[in-house]
Amino acid sequence: MSMIKYGRCDICGKKTFHLKRRYYRYSFPCGCCGRDGHHEEVFYCEECKPEPRKWLRVVLDAETAKELDLLWNEKHNGSSNR
Ligand SMILES: [Zn+2]
Ligand SMILES: [Zn+2]
């Protein structure tokens, strides 16, 4: 899977023939990538280290959103002993 590709580096914005690709995977299912979980492609040049995107566009179905909402509440609002 070591493909060489021409394009723009997502990190520094330079155009290069040595663009490499890295996937970042998220375990929740989405409407854009499928039930196996969301993933993001990041292209980077030889001088850059790949890093996950700061902003993601994800299509969620309502059920997944609800579940993520519950998990978020659990993590950030704690149990009701406050
Ligand atoms: Zn770069
Ligand atoms: Zn997705």
GROMACS .gro file of N, CA, C and O and ligand atoms in nm:
model
  330
    1MET      N    1   0.081  -0.121   0.000
    1MET     CA    2   0.000   0.000   0.000
    1MET      C    3   0.085   0.126   0.000
    1MET      O    4   0.040   0.231   0.040
    2SER      N    5   0.211   0.116  -0.044
    2SER     CA    6   0.296   0.236  -0.045
    2SER      C    7   0.283   0.306  -0.178
    2SER      O    8   0.370   0.298  -0.263
    3MET      N    9   0.172   0.371  -0.195
    3MET     CA   10   0.149   0.435  -0.323
    3MET      C   11   0.210   0.574  -0.326
    3MET      O   12   0.223   0.641  -0.225
    4ILE      N   13   0.250   0.613  -0.447
    4ILE     CA   14   0.303   0.748  -0.465
    4ILE      C   15   0.199   0.828  -0.542
    4ILE      O   16   0.144   0.782  -0.641
    5LYS      N   17   0.176   0.946  -0.493
    5LYS     CA   18   0.066   1.021  -0.549
    5LYS      C   19   0.103   1.168  -0.555
    5LYS      O   20   0.173   1.219  -0.467
    6TYR      N   21   0.056   1.235  -0.660
    6TYR     CA   22   0.078   1.378  -0.670
    6TYR      C   23  -0.040   1.451  -0.608
    6TYR      O   24  -0.155   1.416  -0.635
    7GLY      N   25  -0.009   1.550  -0.527
    7GLY     CA   26  -0.117   1.626  -0.468
    7GLY      C   27  -0.066   1.720  -0.362
    7GLY      O   28   0.055   1.741  -0.347
    8ARG      N   29  -0.158   1.778  -0.290
    8ARG     CA   30  -0.124   1.878  -0.190
    8ARG      C   31  -0.118   1.816  -0.051
    8ARG      O   32  -0.206   1.740  -0.013
    9CYS      N   33  -0.013   1.851   0.020
    9CYS     CA   34   0.003   1.804   0.157
    9CYS      C   35  -0.102   1.870   0.247
    9CYS      O   36  -0.119   1.991   0.244
   10ASP      N   37  -0.172   1.788   0.322
   10ASP     CA   38  -0.277   1.841   0.412
   10ASP      C   39  -0.218   1.920   0.528
   10ASP      O   40  -0.288   1.998   0.592
   11ILE      N   41  -0.091   1.897   0.559
   11ILE     CA   42  -0.032   1.962   0.675
   11ILE      C   43   0.030   2.097   0.637
   11ILE      O   44  -0.002   2.199   0.698
   12CYS      N   45   0.117   2.099   0.536
   12CYS     CA   46   0.185   2.225   0.502
   12CYS      C   47   0.131   2.290   0.375
   12CYS      O   48   0.163   2.404   0.345
   13GLY      N   49   0.052   2.217   0.298
   13GLY     CA   50  -0.011   2.275   0.180
   13GLY      C   51   0.074   2.271   0.054
   13GLY      O   52   0.031   2.318  -0.051
   14LYS      N   53   0.196   2.217   0.063
   14LYS     CA   54   0.283   2.210  -0.052
   14LYS      C   55   0.240   2.100  -0.147
   14LYS      O   56   0.189   1.997  -0.105
   15LYS      N   57   0.265   2.123  -0.277
   15LYS     CA   58   0.235   2.018  -0.375
   15LYS      C   59   0.358   1.933  -0.397
   15LYS      O   60   0.469   1.983  -0.408
   16THR      N   61   0.337   1.801  -0.405
   16THR     CA   62   0.449   1.710  -0.414
   16THR      C   63   0.408   1.583  -0.487
   16THR      O   64   0.290   1.548  -0.493
   17PHE      N   65   0.508   1.514  -0.542
   17PHE     CA   66   0.484   1.384  -0.604
   17PHE      C   67   0.498   1.271  -0.504
   17PHE      O   68   0.479   1.155  -0.537
   18HIS      N   69   0.540   1.306  -0.385
   18HIS     CA   70   0.564   1.202  -0.284
   18HIS      C   71   0.464   1.211  -0.170
   18HIS      O   72   0.501   1.212  -0.054
   19LEU      N   73   0.343   1.223  -0.208
   19LEU     CA   74   0.238   1.234  -0.109
   19LEU      C   75   0.211   1.098  -0.047
   19LEU      O   76   0.194   0.999  -0.117
   20LYS      N   77   0.210   1.095   0.083
   20LYS     CA   78   0.176   0.970   0.152
   20LYS      C   79   0.040   0.985   0.218
   20LYS      O   80  -0.006   1.096   0.243
   21ARG      N   81  -0.019   0.870   0.247
   21ARG     CA   82  -0.154   0.875   0.300
   21ARG      C   83  -0.160   0.798   0.431
   21ARG      O   84  -0.099   0.695   0.449
   22ARG      N   85  -0.237   0.855   0.522
   22ARG     CA   86  -0.257   0.785   0.648
   22ARG      C   87  -0.405   0.790   0.685
   22ARG      O   88  -0.470   0.892   0.667
   23TYR      N   89  -0.453   0.679   0.737
   23TYR     CA   90  -0.592   0.673   0.779
   23TYR      C   91  -0.603   0.691   0.930
   23TYR      O   92  -0.523   0.637   1.005
   24TYR      N   93  -0.702   0.766   0.969
   24TYR     CA   94  -0.736   0.774   1.111
   24TYR      C   95  -0.875   0.715   1.126
   24TYR      O   96  -0.967   0.758   1.056
   25ARG      N   97  -0.885   0.619   1.215
   25ARG     CA   98  -1.011   0.547   1.226
   25ARG      C   99  -1.083   0.580   1.357
   25ARG      O  100  -1.021   0.598   1.460
   26TYR      N  101  -1.212   0.588   1.345
   26TYR     CA  102  -1.297   0.614   1.462
   26TYR      C  103  -1.396   0.500   1.469
   26TYR      O  104  -1.445   0.452   1.366
   27SER      N  105  -1.426   0.457   1.591
   27SER     CA  106  -1.499   0.331   1.602
   27SER      C  107  -1.650   0.345   1.586
   27SER      O  108  -1.719   0.245   1.573
   28PHE      N  109  -1.702   0.466   1.589
   28PHE     CA  110  -1.847   0.478   1.575
   28PHE      C  111  -1.888   0.467   1.427
   28PHE      O  112  -1.816   0.512   1.339
   29PRO      N  113  -2.001   0.405   1.402
   29PRO     CA  114  -2.048   0.394   1.264
   29PRO      C  115  -2.098   0.528   1.212
   29PRO      O  116  -2.147   0.610   1.290
   30CYS      N  117  -2.085   0.550   1.084
   30CYS     CA  118  -2.129   0.677   1.026
   30CYS      C  119  -2.201   0.653   0.895
   30CYS      O  120  -2.195   0.544   0.839
   31GLY      N  121  -2.265   0.755   0.847
   31GLY     CA  122  -2.335   0.745   0.720
   31GLY      C  123  -2.245   0.772   0.602
   31GLY      O  124  -2.283   0.752   0.487
   32CYS      N  125  -2.121   0.819   0.627
   32CYS     CA  126  -2.031   0.848   0.516
   32CYS      C  127  -1.939   0.732   0.481
   32CYS      O  128  -1.906   0.711   0.366
   33CYS      N  129  -1.894   0.657   0.580
   33CYS     CA  130  -1.798   0.549   0.554
   33CYS      C  131  -1.856   0.410   0.576
   33CYS      O  132  -1.805   0.314   0.524
   34GLY      N  133  -1.960   0.400   0.658
   34GLY     CA  134  -2.023   0.270   0.677
   34GLY      C  135  -2.020   0.222   0.820
   34GLY      O  136  -1.973   0.291   0.910
   35ARG      N  137  -2.070   0.099   0.838
   35ARG     CA  138  -2.089   0.047   0.974
   35ARG      C  139  -1.957   0.013   1.043
   35ARG      O  140  -1.955  -0.010   1.163
   36ASP      N  141  -1.851  -0.001   0.968
   36ASP     CA  142  -1.724  -0.038   1.029
   36ASP      C  143  -1.658   0.077   1.103
   36ASP      O  144  -1.555   0.060   1.167
   37GLY      N  145  -1.714   0.194   1.092
   37GLY     CA  146  -1.660   0.307   1.164
   37GLY      C  147  -1.612   0.416   1.069
   37GLY      O  148  -1.582   0.391   0.953
   38HIS      N  149  -1.610   0.536   1.123
   38HIS     CA  150  -1.567   0.650   1.044
   38HIS      C  151  -1.416   0.648   1.025
   38HIS      O  152  -1.343   0.606   1.113
   39HIS      N  153  -1.370   0.690   0.908
   39HIS     CA  154  -1.226   0.709   0.893
   39HIS      C  155  -1.195   0.835   0.815
   39HIS      O  156  -1.277   0.883   0.736
   40GLU      N  157  -1.081   0.890   0.843
   40GLU     CA  158  -1.035   1.012   0.779
   40GLU      C  159  -0.904   0.982   0.707
   40GLU      O  160  -0.818   0.914   0.760
   41GLU      N  161  -0.892   1.035   0.587
   41GLU     CA  162  -0.768   1.022   0.510
   41GLU      C  163  -0.688   1.150   0.525
   41GLU      O  164  -0.742   1.258   0.503
   42VAL      N  165  -0.564   1.137   0.561
   42VAL     CA  166  -0.478   1.255   0.566
   42VAL      C  167  -0.360   1.233   0.472
   42VAL      O  168  -0.293   1.131   0.478
   43PHE      N  169  -0.338   1.328   0.382
   43PHE     CA  170  -0.224   1.321   0.291
   43PHE      C  171  -0.113   1.411   0.343
   43PHE      O  172  -0.140   1.523   0.388
   44TYR      N  173   0.009   1.360   0.337
   44TYR     CA  174   0.119   1.440   0.389
   44TYR      C  175   0.244   1.418   0.305
   44TYR      O  176   0.262   1.313   0.243
   45CYS      N  177   0.334   1.518   0.305
   45CYS     CA  178   0.456   1.511   0.225
   45CYS      C  179   0.571   1.455   0.310
   45CYS      O  180   0.554   1.422   0.428
   46GLU      N  181   0.687   1.444   0.248
   46GLU     CA  182   0.801   1.383   0.317
   46GLU      C  183   0.849   1.464   0.437
   46GLU      O  184   0.914   1.411   0.526
   47GLU      N  185   0.820   1.594   0.435
   47GLU     CA  186   0.871   1.678   0.543
   47GLU      C  187   0.775   1.690   0.661
   47GLU      O  188   0.808   1.748   0.763
   48CYS      N  189   0.657   1.639   0.643
   48CYS     CA  190   0.557   1.656   0.748
   48CYS      C  191   0.528   1.525   0.818
   48CYS      O  192   0.539   1.418   0.759
   49LYS      N  193   0.489   1.538   0.943
   49LYS     CA  194   0.437   1.423   1.015
   49LYS      C  195   0.286   1.428   1.004
   49LYS      O  196   0.227   1.534   1.024
   50PRO      N  197   0.226   1.314   0.975
   50PRO     CA  198   0.080   1.316   0.966
   50PRO      C  199   0.017   1.339   1.102
   50PRO      O  200   0.070   1.295   1.204
   51GLU      N  201  -0.090   1.412   1.104
   51GLU     CA  202  -0.165   1.426   1.228
   51GLU      C  203  -0.314   1.426   1.197
   51GLU      O  204  -0.354   1.462   1.086
   52PRO      N  205  -0.394   1.384   1.293
   52PRO     CA  206  -0.539   1.379   1.267
   52PRO      C  207  -0.594   1.518   1.237
   52PRO      O  208  -0.542   1.618   1.286
   53ARG      N  209  -0.692   1.522   1.154
   53ARG     CA  210  -0.756   1.651   1.123
   53ARG      C  211  -0.817   1.711   1.249
   53ARG      O  212  -0.865   1.641   1.336
   54LYS      N  213  -0.815   1.844   1.253
   54LYS     CA  214  -0.873   1.913   1.369
   54LYS      C  215  -1.024   1.918   1.360
   54LYS      O  216  -1.094   1.924   1.459
   55TRP      N  217  -1.073   1.921   1.238
   55TRP     CA  218  -1.218   1.926   1.219
   55TRP      C  219  -1.260   1.814   1.127
   55TRP      O  220  -1.197   1.792   1.024
   56LEU      N  221  -1.362   1.745   1.167
   56LEU     CA  222  -1.410   1.634   1.087
   56LEU      C  223  -1.553   1.662   1.043
   56LEU      O  224  -1.631   1.721   1.117
   57ARG      N  225  -1.581   1.619   0.924
   57ARG     CA  226  -1.720   1.619   0.879
   57ARG      C  227  -1.769   1.475   0.878
   57ARG      O  228  -1.719   1.393   0.804
   58VAL      N  229  -1.865   1.449   0.965
   58VAL     CA  230  -1.915   1.313   0.979
   58VAL      C  231  -2.066   1.315   0.962
   58VAL      O  232  -2.133   1.403   1.015
   59VAL      N  233  -2.116   1.220   0.888
   59VAL     CA  234  -2.261   1.203   0.879
   59VAL      C  235  -2.302   1.095   0.978
   59VAL      O  236  -2.258   0.981   0.967
   60LEU      N  237  -2.383   1.133   1.075
   60LEU     CA  238  -2.428   1.038   1.176
   60LEU      C  239  -2.577   1.012   1.158
   60LEU      O  240  -2.653   1.105   1.131
   61ASP      N  241  -2.616   0.887   1.176
   61ASP     CA  242  -2.759   0.866   1.184
   61ASP      C  243  -2.805   0.899   1.326
   61ASP      O  244  -2.724   0.906   1.419
   62ALA      N  245  -2.935   0.923   1.340
   62ALA     CA  246  -2.988   0.974   1.466
   62ALA      C  247  -2.959   0.879   1.581
   62ALA      O  248  -2.933   0.922   1.694
   63GLU      N  249  -2.963   0.750   1.552
   63GLU     CA  250  -2.942   0.653   1.658
   63GLU      C  251  -2.800   0.659   1.713
   63GLU      O  252  -2.778   0.652   1.834
   64THR      N  253  -2.703   0.670   1.622
   64THR     CA  254  -2.563   0.681   1.665
   64THR      C  255  -2.542   0.811   1.742
   64THR      O  256  -2.473   0.813   1.844
   65ALA      N  257  -2.602   0.918   1.694
   65ALA     CA  258  -2.590   1.047   1.762
   65ALA      C  259  -2.642   1.038   1.905
   65ALA      O  260  -2.581   1.091   1.999
   66LYS      N  261  -2.753   0.968   1.921
   66LYS     CA  262  -2.813   0.951   2.053
   66LYS      C  263  -2.719   0.874   2.145
   66LYS      O  264  -2.701   0.908   2.262
   67GLU      N  265  -2.659   0.770   2.090
   67GLU     CA  266  -2.569   0.687   2.168
   67GLU      C  267  -2.444   0.766   2.207
   67GLU      O  268  -2.397   0.759   2.321
   68LEU      N  269  -2.391   0.842   2.113
   68LEU     CA  270  -2.274   0.924   2.142
   68LEU      C  271  -2.308   1.029   2.247
   68LEU      O  272  -2.227   1.064   2.333
   69ASP      N  273  -2.429   1.080   2.239
   69ASP     CA  274  -2.477   1.178   2.337
   69ASP      C  275  -2.477   1.119   2.477
   69ASP      O  276  -2.432   1.182   2.573
   70LEU      N  277  -2.525   0.996   2.489
   70LEU     CA  278  -2.525   0.928   2.619
   70LEU      C  279  -2.384   0.911   2.671
   70LEU      O  280  -2.355   0.938   2.789
   71LEU      N  281  -2.294   0.865   2.584
   71LEU     CA  282  -2.155   0.845   2.625
   71LEU      C  283  -2.091   0.975   2.668
   71LEU      O  284  -2.016   0.983   2.765
   72TRP      N  285  -2.121   1.080   2.593
   72TRP     CA  286  -2.066   1.211   2.623
   72TRP      C  287  -2.112   1.257   2.761
   72TRP      O  288  -2.033   1.305   2.842
   73ASN      N  289  -2.240   1.240   2.787
   73ASN     CA  290  -2.296   1.280   2.916
   73ASN      C  291  -2.232   1.202   3.030
   73ASN      O  292  -2.202   1.257   3.135
   74GLU      N  293  -2.214   1.072   3.007
   74GLU     CA  294  -2.153   0.988   3.107
   74GLU      C  295  -2.014   1.039   3.140
   74GLU      O  296  -1.973   1.046   3.255
   75LYS      N  297  -1.940   1.074   3.038
   75LYS     CA  298  -1.801   1.112   3.058
   75LYS      C  299  -1.789   1.253   3.116
   75LYS      O  300  -1.705   1.277   3.203
   76HIS      N  301  -1.870   1.345   3.067
   76HIS     CA  302  -1.848   1.486   3.101
   76HIS      C  303  -1.938   1.538   3.213
   76HIS      O  304  -1.906   1.635   3.278
   77ASN      N  305  -2.052   1.475   3.231
   77ASN     CA  306  -2.139   1.523   3.337
   77ASN      C  307  -2.140   1.429   3.457
   77ASN      O  308  -2.205   1.458   3.556
   78GLY      N  309  -2.071   1.320   3.445
   78GLY     CA  310  -2.057   1.227   3.557
   78GLY      C  311  -2.189   1.164   3.594
   78GLY      O  312  -2.291   1.181   3.527
   79SER      N  313  -2.189   1.091   3.703
   79SER     CA  314  -2.315   1.038   3.752
   79SER      C  315  -2.386   1.151   3.829
   79SER      O  316  -2.333   1.259   3.846
   80SER      N  317  -2.504   1.122   3.881
   80SER     CA  318  -2.587   1.229   3.935
   80SER      C  319  -2.551   1.269   4.079
   80SER      O  320  -2.632   1.328   4.147
   81ASN      N  321  -2.432   1.236   4.125
   81ASN     CA  322  -2.399   1.266   4.264
   81ASN      C  323  -2.326   1.399   4.284
   81ASN      O  324  -2.234   1.413   4.360
   82ARG      N  325  -2.371   1.502   4.208
   82ARG     CA  326  -2.305   1.629   4.216
   82ARG      C  327  -2.402   1.738   4.258
   82ARG      O  328  -2.513   1.740   4.211
   83ZN      ZN  329   0.391   1.885   0.411
   84ZN      ZN  330  -1.752   0.848   0.791
   0.00000   0.00000   0.00000
